mmCIF file of C-alpha atoms and ligand atoms in Angstrom:
data_model
loop_
_atom_site.group_PDB
_atom_site.id
_atom_site.type_symbol
_atom_site.label_atom_id
_atom_site.label_comp_id
_atom_site.label_asym_id
_atom_site.label_seq_id
_atom_site.Cartn_x
_atom_site.Cartn_y
_atom_site.Cartn_z
ATOM 1 C CA ILE E 1 -0.151 -0.056 -0.030
ATOM 2 C CA GLU E 2 2.782 2.425 0.906
ATOM 3 C CA ILE E 3 4.897 1.796 -1.960
ATOM 4 C CA PRO E 4 2.766 3.408 -4.722
ATOM 5 C CA LEU E 5 1.531 5.878 -2.370
ATOM 6 C CA ALA E 6 5.060 7.407 -2.220
ATOM 7 C CA TYR E 7 5.032 8.314 -5.749
ATOM 8 C CA TYR E 8 1.663 10.629 -5.219
ATOM 9 C CA PRO E 9 2.642 13.893 -4.255
ATOM 10 C CA THR E 10 3.079 14.922 -1.103
ATOM 11 C CA PRO E 11 -0.745 16.391 0.085
ATOM 12 C CA ILE E 12 -1.091 19.348 2.362
ATOM 13 C CA ARG E 13 -0.551 19.430 6.139
ATOM 14 C CA PHE E 14 -3.696 18.299 7.846
ATOM 15 C CA SER E 15 -5.966 17.642 4.629
ATOM 16 C CA VAL E 16 -8.064 14.748 4.024
ATOM 17 C CA ALA E 17 -5.676 12.861 1.947
ATOM 18 C CA PHE E 18 -2.978 13.894 3.856
ATOM 19 C CA TYR E 19 -4.811 11.622 6.740
ATOM 20 C CA THR E 20 -5.939 9.033 4.585
ATOM 21 C CA ILE E 21 -1.933 8.450 3.488
ATOM 22 C CA ARG E 22 -1.294 8.222 7.091
ATOM 23 C CA ILE E 23 -3.608 5.898 7.791
ATOM 24 C CA LEU E 24 -3.716 4.030 4.757
ATOM 25 C CA GLY E 25 0.560 3.291 6.512
ATOM 26 C CA ILE E 26 -0.679 2.338 9.613
ATOM 27 C CA ALA E 27 -3.386 0.279 8.226
ATOM 28 C CA ALA E 28 -0.509 -1.679 5.943
ATOM 29 C CA SER E 29 1.981 -1.932 9.105
ATOM 30 C CA ALA E 30 -0.501 -3.325 11.549
ATOM 31 C CA VAL E 31 -1.834 -6.198 8.945
ATOM 32 C CA VAL E 32 1.695 -7.574 8.617
ATOM 33 C CA LEU E 33 2.427 -6.727 12.217
ATOM 34 C CA VAL E 34 -0.757 -8.734 12.773
ATOM 35 C CA VAL E 35 0.204 -11.916 10.148
ATOM 36 C CA MET E 36 3.823 -11.782 11.165
ATOM 37 C CA VAL E 37 2.978 -12.782 14.821
ATOM 38 C CA HIS E 38 0.038 -15.011 13.938
ATOM 39 C CA GLU E 39 2.904 -17.054 11.617
ATOM 40 C CA ILE E 40 5.658 -17.074 15.123
ATOM 41 C CA THR E 41 2.822 -17.770 17.061
ATOM 42 C CA THR E 42 1.831 -20.738 14.996
ATOM 43 C CA LEU E 43 5.039 -21.700 14.486
ATOM 44 C CA TYR E 44 5.784 -21.762 18.111
ATOM 45 C CA VAL E 45 2.655 -24.178 19.193
ATOM 46 C CA ARG E 46 3.762 -26.353 16.510
ATOM 47 C CA LEU E 47 7.088 -26.574 17.997
ATOM 48 C CA ILE E 48 5.840 -27.539 21.692
ATOM 49 C CA GLN E 49 3.053 -30.203 19.838
ATOM 50 C CA ALA E 50 6.382 -31.910 17.730
ATOM 51 C CA LEU E 51 7.992 -31.466 21.493
ATOM 52 C CA ARG E 52 5.142 -33.034 23.391
ATOM 53 C CA GLY E 53 4.535 -35.785 20.921
ATOM 54 C CA GLN E 54 8.360 -36.465 20.878
ATOM 55 C CA ARG E 55 8.219 -36.923 24.116
ATOM 56 C CA ARG E 56 5.133 -39.035 24.955
ATOM 57 C CA GLU E 57 6.543 -41.334 22.103
ATOM 58 C CA ARG E 58 9.577 -41.456 23.887
ATOM 59 C CA GLU E 59 7.584 -42.083 27.456
ATOM 60 C CA ALA E 60 5.504 -44.721 25.454
ATOM 61 C CA ARG E 61 8.757 -46.721 24.348
ATOM 62 C CA GLN E 62 9.996 -46.593 27.493
ATOM 63 C CA VAL E 63 6.822 -48.224 29.467
ATOM 64 C CA THR E 64 6.931 -51.102 26.717
ATOM 65 C CA GLY E 65 10.624 -51.399 27.513
ATOM 66 C CA ASP E 66 9.775 -51.907 31.364
ATOM 67 C CA ALA E 67 6.690 -53.924 30.711
ATOM 68 C CA VAL E 68 8.750 -56.584 28.450
ATOM 69 C CA ALA E 69 11.476 -56.303 31.001
ATOM 70 C CA ALA E 70 9.405 -56.909 33.929
ATOM 71 C CA SER E 71 7.466 -59.850 31.890
ATOM 72 C CA ILE E 72 10.983 -61.412 31.050
ATOM 73 C CA ALA E 73 12.260 -61.008 34.469
ATOM 74 C CA HIS E 74 8.659 -62.509 35.555
ATOM 75 C CA GLU E 75 8.928 -65.557 33.382
ATOM 76 C CA VAL E 76 12.445 -66.168 33.431
ATOM 77 C CA LYS E 77 12.460 -66.566 37.323
ATOM 78 C CA GLN E 78 10.710 -69.923 37.394
ATOM 79 C CA PRO E 79 12.791 -71.874 35.072
ATOM 80 C CA LEU E 80 15.744 -69.894 36.969
ATOM 81 C CA THR E 81 15.021 -71.076 39.964
ATOM 82 C CA ALA E 82 14.393 -74.474 38.899
ATOM 83 C CA ILE E 83 17.742 -74.598 37.390
ATOM 84 C CA ILE E 84 19.575 -73.645 40.487
ATOM 85 C CA THR E 85 17.538 -76.041 42.382
ATOM 86 C CA THR E 86 18.466 -79.199 40.130
ATOM 87 C CA ALA E 87 22.220 -78.522 40.134
ATOM 88 C CA ASP E 88 22.220 -78.097 43.614
ATOM 89 C CA ALA E 89 20.557 -81.291 43.841
ATOM 90 C CA GLY E 90 23.012 -82.558 40.981
ATOM 91 C CA SER E 91 26.697 -81.433 43.269
ATOM 92 C CA PHE E 92 25.059 -83.217 46.157
ATOM 93 C CA PHE E 93 24.539 -86.937 44.092
ATOM 94 C CA LEU E 94 28.205 -85.741 42.917
ATOM 95 C CA ASP E 95 30.155 -84.905 46.169
ATOM 96 C CA ARG E 96 28.523 -88.282 47.459
ATOM 97 C CA ASP E 97 31.363 -90.935 48.453
ATOM 98 C CA VAL E 98 29.939 -93.039 45.676
ATOM 99 C CA PRO E 99 28.707 -90.092 43.334
ATOM 100 C CA ASP E 100 25.297 -91.440 42.069
ATOM 101 C CA LEU E 101 25.561 -90.429 38.528
ATOM 102 C CA ASP E 102 22.134 -91.652 37.109
ATOM 103 C CA ARG E 103 20.876 -88.978 39.626
ATOM 104 C CA VAL E 104 23.300 -86.426 38.473
ATOM 105 C CA ARG E 105 22.460 -87.498 34.614
ATOM 106 C CA GLU E 106 18.954 -86.969 35.309
ATOM 107 C CA ALA E 107 19.792 -83.595 37.017
ATOM 108 C CA LEU E 108 21.644 -82.502 34.296
ATOM 109 C CA ALA E 109 19.274 -83.375 31.393
ATOM 110 C CA ARG E 110 16.623 -81.060 33.616
ATOM 111 C CA ILE E 111 18.356 -78.241 33.636
ATOM 112 C CA ALA E 112 18.813 -78.969 30.176
ATOM 113 C CA ALA E 113 15.287 -78.897 29.922
ATOM 114 C CA ASP E 114 14.397 -75.925 31.876
ATOM 115 C CA GLY E 115 17.376 -73.932 29.875
ATOM 116 C CA HIS E 116 15.020 -74.528 27.056
ATOM 117 C CA ARG E 117 12.122 -73.745 28.745
ATOM 118 C CA ALA E 118 13.434 -70.367 29.632
ATOM 119 C CA GLY E 119 14.878 -69.747 25.465
ATOM 120 C CA GLU E 120 11.214 -70.427 24.290
ATOM 121 C CA VAL E 121 9.933 -68.237 26.954
ATOM 122 C CA ILE E 122 11.739 -65.150 26.063
ATOM 123 C CA GLU E 123 11.315 -65.970 22.586
ATOM 124 C CA ASN E 124 8.053 -65.804 23.035
ATOM 125 C CA ILE E 125 7.727 -62.682 25.172
ATOM 126 C CA ARG E 126 9.560 -60.849 22.105
ATOM 127 C CA ALA E 127 6.705 -62.565 19.736
ATOM 128 C CA SER E 128 3.581 -61.424 21.692
ATOM 129 C CA PHE E 129 5.087 -57.947 21.882
ATOM 130 C CA ARG E 130 5.244 -57.805 18.585
ATOM 131 C CA ASN E 131 1.726 -58.868 18.354
ATOM 132 C CA GLU E 132 2.433 -62.105 15.942
ATOM 133 C CA VAL E 133 0.105 -64.631 16.447
ATOM 134 C CA ARG E 134 2.422 -67.567 15.465
ATOM 135 C CA ASN E 135 3.758 -70.649 16.584
ATOM 136 C CA ARG E 136 -0.209 -71.938 17.403
ATOM 137 C CA THR E 137 -0.788 -75.470 17.236
ATOM 138 C CA LEU E 138 -3.261 -77.957 18.306
ATOM 139 C CA VAL E 139 -2.800 -78.246 21.858
ATOM 140 C CA ASP E 140 -4.407 -80.619 23.954
ATOM 141 C CA ILE E 141 -5.047 -78.795 27.183
ATOM 142 C CA ASN E 142 -5.143 -82.080 29.730
ATOM 143 C CA GLU E 143 -1.823 -82.502 28.821
ATOM 144 C CA LEU E 144 -0.502 -79.343 29.374
ATOM 145 C CA ILE E 145 -2.255 -79.512 32.462
ATOM 146 C CA ARG E 146 -0.119 -82.732 33.199
ATOM 147 C CA ASP E 147 2.862 -81.298 32.498
ATOM 148 C CA ALA E 148 2.365 -78.317 34.216
ATOM 149 C CA LEU E 149 1.786 -80.139 37.334
ATOM 150 C CA LEU E 150 5.115 -81.866 36.547
ATOM 151 C CA LEU E 151 6.623 -78.723 36.395
ATOM 152 C CA GLU E 152 5.637 -77.446 39.819
ATOM 153 C CA GLN E 153 5.326 -80.689 41.506
ATOM 154 C CA ASP E 154 8.630 -79.693 43.900
ATOM 155 C CA ASP E 155 6.927 -76.792 45.193
ATOM 156 C CA LEU E 156 3.903 -78.699 45.453
ATOM 157 C CA SER E 157 5.145 -81.019 47.515
ATOM 158 C CA LYS E 158 6.977 -78.964 49.301
ATOM 159 C CA HIS E 159 4.007 -76.898 50.961
ATOM 160 C CA LYS E 160 2.140 -80.733 51.149
ATOM 161 C CA ILE E 161 -0.672 -79.724 48.673
ATOM 162 C CA LEU E 162 -3.005 -82.216 47.794
ATOM 163 C CA VAL E 163 -3.616 -82.395 44.058
ATOM 164 C CA GLN E 164 -6.759 -83.110 42.437
ATOM 165 C CA VAL E 165 -7.039 -83.339 38.510
ATOM 166 C CA GLU E 166 -10.305 -83.776 36.922
ATOM 167 C CA PRO E 167 -9.534 -83.567 33.406
ATOM 168 C CA SER E 168 -12.377 -83.790 30.731
ATOM 169 C CA HIS E 169 -11.858 -87.051 28.719
ATOM 170 C CA HIS E 170 -13.684 -85.539 24.955
ATOM 171 C CA LEU E 171 -12.017 -82.110 25.378
ATOM 172 C CA PRO E 172 -11.295 -80.689 22.248
ATOM 173 C CA GLN E 173 -7.711 -79.247 21.203
ATOM 174 C CA VAL E 174 -7.402 -75.316 20.962
ATOM 175 C CA ARG E 175 -5.346 -74.050 18.704
ATOM 176 C CA ALA E 176 -2.966 -71.684 20.833
ATOM 177 C CA ASN E 177 0.596 -70.762 21.439
ATOM 178 C CA ARG E 178 1.729 -74.169 23.390
ATOM 179 C CA VAL E 179 4.147 -72.382 25.613
ATOM 180 C CA GLN E 180 2.108 -68.899 26.219
ATOM 181 C CA LEU E 181 -0.758 -71.492 27.497
ATOM 182 C CA GLN E 182 2.028 -73.137 29.606
ATOM 183 C CA GLN E 183 2.983 -69.591 31.101
ATOM 184 C CA VAL E 184 -0.680 -69.143 32.172
ATOM 185 C CA LEU E 185 -0.801 -72.754 33.408
ATOM 186 C CA LEU E 186 2.205 -71.874 35.838
ATOM 187 C CA ASN E 187 1.775 -68.611 37.008
ATOM 188 C CA LEU E 188 -2.257 -69.648 38.005
ATOM 189 C CA ILE E 189 -0.619 -72.711 39.797
ATOM 190 C CA ALA E 190 2.169 -70.680 41.141
ATOM 191 C CA ASN E 191 -0.570 -68.133 42.172
ATOM 192 C CA ALA E 192 -2.474 -70.716 44.356
ATOM 193 C CA ILE E 193 0.800 -72.229 45.891
ATOM 194 C CA ALA E 194 1.431 -69.498 47.134
ATOM 195 C CA SER E 195 -1.845 -68.407 48.280
ATOM 196 C CA MET E 196 -1.940 -71.674 49.851
ATOM 197 C CA ALA E 197 1.415 -71.764 51.677
ATOM 198 C CA ALA E 198 0.511 -68.832 54.209
ATOM 199 C CA ARG E 199 -1.866 -70.606 55.557
ATOM 200 C CA GLU E 200 -1.602 -73.524 58.133
ATOM 201 C CA GLN E 201 -5.230 -74.814 56.600
ATOM 202 C CA PRO E 202 -5.312 -78.173 54.525
ATOM 203 C CA ARG E 203 -4.129 -77.145 51.012
ATOM 204 C CA THR E 204 -5.854 -78.668 48.391
ATOM 205 C CA LEU E 205 -5.182 -77.688 45.125
ATOM 206 C CA HIS E 206 -8.017 -78.613 41.909
ATOM 207 C CA LEU E 207 -7.573 -78.858 38.463
ATOM 208 C CA ALA E 208 -10.744 -79.148 36.043
ATOM 209 C CA SER E 209 -10.964 -78.956 32.279
ATOM 210 C CA SER E 210 -14.664 -78.999 30.668
ATOM 211 C CA THR E 211 -16.441 -77.935 27.031
ATOM 212 C CA HIS E 212 -18.576 -75.158 27.109
ATOM 213 C CA ASP E 213 -20.526 -74.359 24.097
ATOM 214 C CA ASP E 214 -17.790 -73.886 21.531
ATOM 215 C CA GLU E 215 -15.322 -73.187 24.194
ATOM 216 C CA VAL E 216 -12.552 -75.616 26.239
ATOM 217 C CA MET E 217 -12.799 -74.226 30.288
ATOM 218 C CA VAL E 218 -9.896 -74.534 32.639
ATOM 219 C CA SER E 219 -10.601 -74.476 36.407
ATOM 220 C CA ILE E 220 -7.442 -74.268 39.037
ATOM 221 C CA ALA E 221 -9.526 -73.873 42.257
ATOM 222 C CA ASP E 222 -7.262 -73.458 45.766
ATOM 223 C CA THR E 223 -7.872 -73.337 49.353
ATOM 224 C CA GLY E 224 -5.412 -70.532 49.796
ATOM 225 C CA ALA E 225 -6.803 -67.244 51.172
ATOM 226 C CA GLY E 226 -8.666 -65.664 48.519
ATOM 227 C CA VAL E 227 -9.228 -62.644 46.991
ATOM 228 C CA GLY E 228 -9.791 -59.728 49.331
ATOM 229 C CA ALA E 229 -12.786 -58.136 47.989
ATOM 230 C CA GLN E 230 -11.273 -54.722 48.163
ATOM 231 C CA ASN E 231 -8.707 -55.941 45.503
ATOM 232 C CA GLY E 232 -11.214 -57.416 42.649
ATOM 233 C CA GLU E 233 -10.413 -56.613 39.245
ATOM 234 C CA ARG E 234 -7.404 -54.884 40.545
ATOM 235 C CA ILE E 235 -5.688 -57.856 40.633
ATOM 236 C CA PHE E 236 -5.159 -58.123 36.705
ATOM 237 C CA SER E 237 -3.404 -54.635 36.491
ATOM 238 C CA PRO E 238 0.551 -54.568 35.701
ATOM 239 C CA HIS E 239 2.407 -54.194 38.911
ATOM 240 C CA PHE E 240 -0.055 -54.951 41.646
ATOM 241 C CA THR E 241 0.831 -57.035 44.153
ATOM 242 C CA THR E 242 0.276 -57.978 47.928
ATOM 243 C CA ARG E 243 2.777 -60.311 48.238
ATOM 244 C CA PRO E 244 6.264 -58.795 49.416
ATOM 245 C CA GLU E 245 8.237 -60.619 46.899
ATOM 246 C CA GLY E 246 5.577 -60.146 44.228
ATOM 247 C CA MET E 247 6.496 -58.320 41.139
ATOM 248 C CA GLY E 248 2.621 -57.799 40.121
ATOM 249 C CA MET E 249 3.135 -59.328 36.973
ATOM 250 C CA GLY E 250 1.683 -62.853 36.866
ATOM 251 C CA LEU E 251 -2.088 -62.132 36.191
ATOM 252 C CA SER E 252 -1.464 -58.952 33.650
ATOM 253 C CA ILE E 253 0.333 -61.425 31.703
ATOM 254 C CA CYS E 254 -2.325 -64.117 31.412
ATOM 255 C CA ARG E 255 -5.237 -61.985 30.506
ATOM 256 C CA TYR E 256 -3.040 -60.517 27.738
ATOM 257 C CA ILE E 257 -2.422 -64.407 26.844
ATOM 258 C CA VAL E 258 -5.870 -65.591 27.556
ATOM 259 C CA GLU E 259 -7.446 -62.525 25.641
ATOM 260 C CA ALA E 260 -4.999 -62.735 22.735
ATOM 261 C CA HIS E 261 -6.210 -66.365 21.975
ATOM 262 C CA GLU E 262 -9.720 -65.146 21.894
ATOM 263 C CA GLY E 263 -10.456 -66.145 25.082
ATOM 264 C CA ARG E 264 -11.310 -65.087 29.436
ATOM 265 C CA LEU E 265 -9.683 -64.672 32.217
ATOM 266 C CA TRP E 266 -11.767 -64.184 35.302
ATOM 267 C CA PHE E 267 -12.043 -65.452 38.934
ATOM 268 C CA ALA E 268 -14.373 -66.251 41.744
ATOM 269 C CA PRO E 269 -14.337 -67.471 45.251
ATOM 270 C CA ASN E 270 -14.030 -71.063 46.087
ATOM 271 C CA MET E 271 -16.329 -72.273 49.008
ATOM 272 C CA PRO E 272 -15.418 -71.891 51.837
ATOM 273 C CA GLN E 273 -12.306 -70.789 51.582
ATOM 274 C CA GLY E 274 -9.778 -69.879 48.689
ATOM 275 C CA ALA E 275 -9.733 -68.547 45.256
ATOM 276 C CA ILE E 276 -10.905 -70.476 41.559
ATOM 277 C CA PHE E 277 -9.474 -69.016 38.446
ATOM 278 C CA TYR E 278 -10.976 -69.887 35.438
ATOM 279 C CA PHE E 279 -9.887 -69.385 32.126
ATOM 280 C CA THR E 280 -11.699 -69.945 28.433
ATOM 281 C CA LEU E 281 -10.428 -70.775 24.916
ATOM 282 C CA GLY E 282 -11.965 -71.359 21.340
ATOM 283 C CA ALA E 283 -12.003 -75.235 20.587
ATOM 284 C CA GLU E 284 -10.687 -76.080 17.194
ATOM 285 C CA ALA E 285 -12.404 -79.401 16.819
ATOM 286 C CA ARG E 286 -14.983 -81.079 18.837
ATOM 287 C CA ASP E 287 -14.280 -84.789 19.483
ATOM 288 C CA ASP E 288 -17.891 -85.573 21.369
ATOM 289 C CA PRO E 289 -20.409 -83.079 21.535
ATOM 290 C CA THR E 290 -21.819 -84.859 24.313
ATOM 291 C CA GLU E 291 -19.769 -84.053 27.169
ATOM 292 C CA ARG E 292 -20.628 -80.107 28.288
ATOM 293 C CA HIS E 293 -20.597 -78.473 31.746
ATOM 294 C CA ALA E 294 -21.929 -75.093 32.764
ATOM 295 C CA ALA E 295 -19.811 -72.026 33.000
ATOM 296 C CA PRO E 296 -19.612 -70.802 36.653
ATOM 297 C CA GLU E 297 -20.652 -67.237 36.936
ATOM 298 C CA ALA E 298 -17.927 -64.910 36.057
ATOM 299 C CA SER E 299 -16.651 -62.346 39.145
HETATM 300 P P1 ADP K 1 2.132 -61.541 42.061
HETATM 301 O O1 ADP K 1 2.099 -63.032 42.282
HETATM 302 O O2 ADP K 1 3.937 -61.274 41.808
HETATM 303 O O3 ADP K 1 1.719 -60.728 43.408
HETATM 304 P P2 ADP K 1 -0.008 -61.547 40.157
HETATM 305 O O4 ADP K 1 -0.602 -60.695 39.006
HETATM 306 O O5 ADP K 1 0.039 -62.708 40.125
HETATM 307 O O6 ADP K 1 1.375 -61.598 40.454
HETATM 308 O O7 ADP K 1 -1.024 -61.543 41.412
HETATM 309 C C1 ADP K 1 -1.614 -60.523 42.104
HETATM 310 C C2 ADP K 1 -2.067 -60.348 43.206
HETATM 311 O O8 ADP K 1 -3.232 -61.043 42.944
HETATM 312 C C3 ADP K 1 -1.607 -61.161 44.298
HETATM 313 O O9 ADP K 1 -0.634 -59.938 45.145
HETATM 314 C C4 ADP K 1 -2.339 -61.525 45.022
HETATM 315 O O10 ADP K 1 -2.960 -60.876 45.702
HETATM 316 C C5 ADP K 1 -3.389 -61.660 44.263
HETATM 317 N N1 ADP K 1 -3.789 -63.313 43.566
HETATM 318 C C6 ADP K 1 -3.807 -63.890 42.670
HETATM 319 N N2 ADP K 1 -3.642 -65.052 42.852
HETATM 320 C C7 ADP K 1 -4.342 -65.862 43.883
HETATM 321 C C8 ADP K 1 -5.083 -66.722 44.413
HETATM 322 N N3 ADP K 1 -5.008 -67.985 43.912
HETATM 323 N N4 ADP K 1 -5.756 -66.579 45.526
HETATM 324 C C9 ADP K 1 -5.504 -65.256 46.506
HETATM 325 N N5 ADP K 1 -4.893 -64.040 45.940
HETATM 326 C C10 ADP K 1 -4.832 -64.252 44.535
#
């Protein structure tokens, strides 16, 4: 505006043209000023948004990293403890006057098996955090229950826990990641053992499998302390624990795995004492549709 006006002859002071040129000059600089202020403010707002986004992304990456680290620490603890215990037993048999080489060989085989299991667990945690649906095979849940009980047998006998298994003999197989389902069972059994170990009452662990509609259902019942009414669903939150040595990751990992298999995990009080944890999984093929049990109410 100002440049073309500069070519006009200078108007007489205080005339209409004089004031018009002044007003146009002020308007021109005001427009430039307002546009520049607006542009600069917009740039700063975008910069702040970009920085906040970057920070959020960094925090989210850190949280995922923490979750992976916590899961690895939690899941690998069990096979590592088993390796240490078996190694101690192995050295004991070796240090005898007449070393019992058969028992030592057996201990070494168990150590190797537990080492492989720890490796598989780590590989599976990596896979699950990458959202991979792989390594799913047809799994026999009753066989999985037997294997999990074998792995926990030392702890079960140490705490003098009576084990009752009530498998459904016509259970359809499920398509699932075997190692992950084994982790779920081991976590739920370990929780039941920990809950019963804290009490002097008769200790009974009852595992059952059944079919319900197109689902396979597993229940793990204990006669332990039970879940306090004030805790409810909170027990499934990461880092929630009521145990001094607990990490609070077990149940959240279990729920994550079961839901990744399109199943559900919940608990209900056991009568007269303890807790029952249930989980369901979609069945792949039904052998015998006649066997059906009613599913108990979700808590
Ligand atoms: P952690 O075992 O490390 O505490 P979990 O996520 O496995 O972590 O369990 C969270 C909490 O849920 C436990 O601290 C306990 O209070 C409660 N809980 C889990 N299983 C049982 C059970 N079978 N009986 C009673 N309480 C349980």
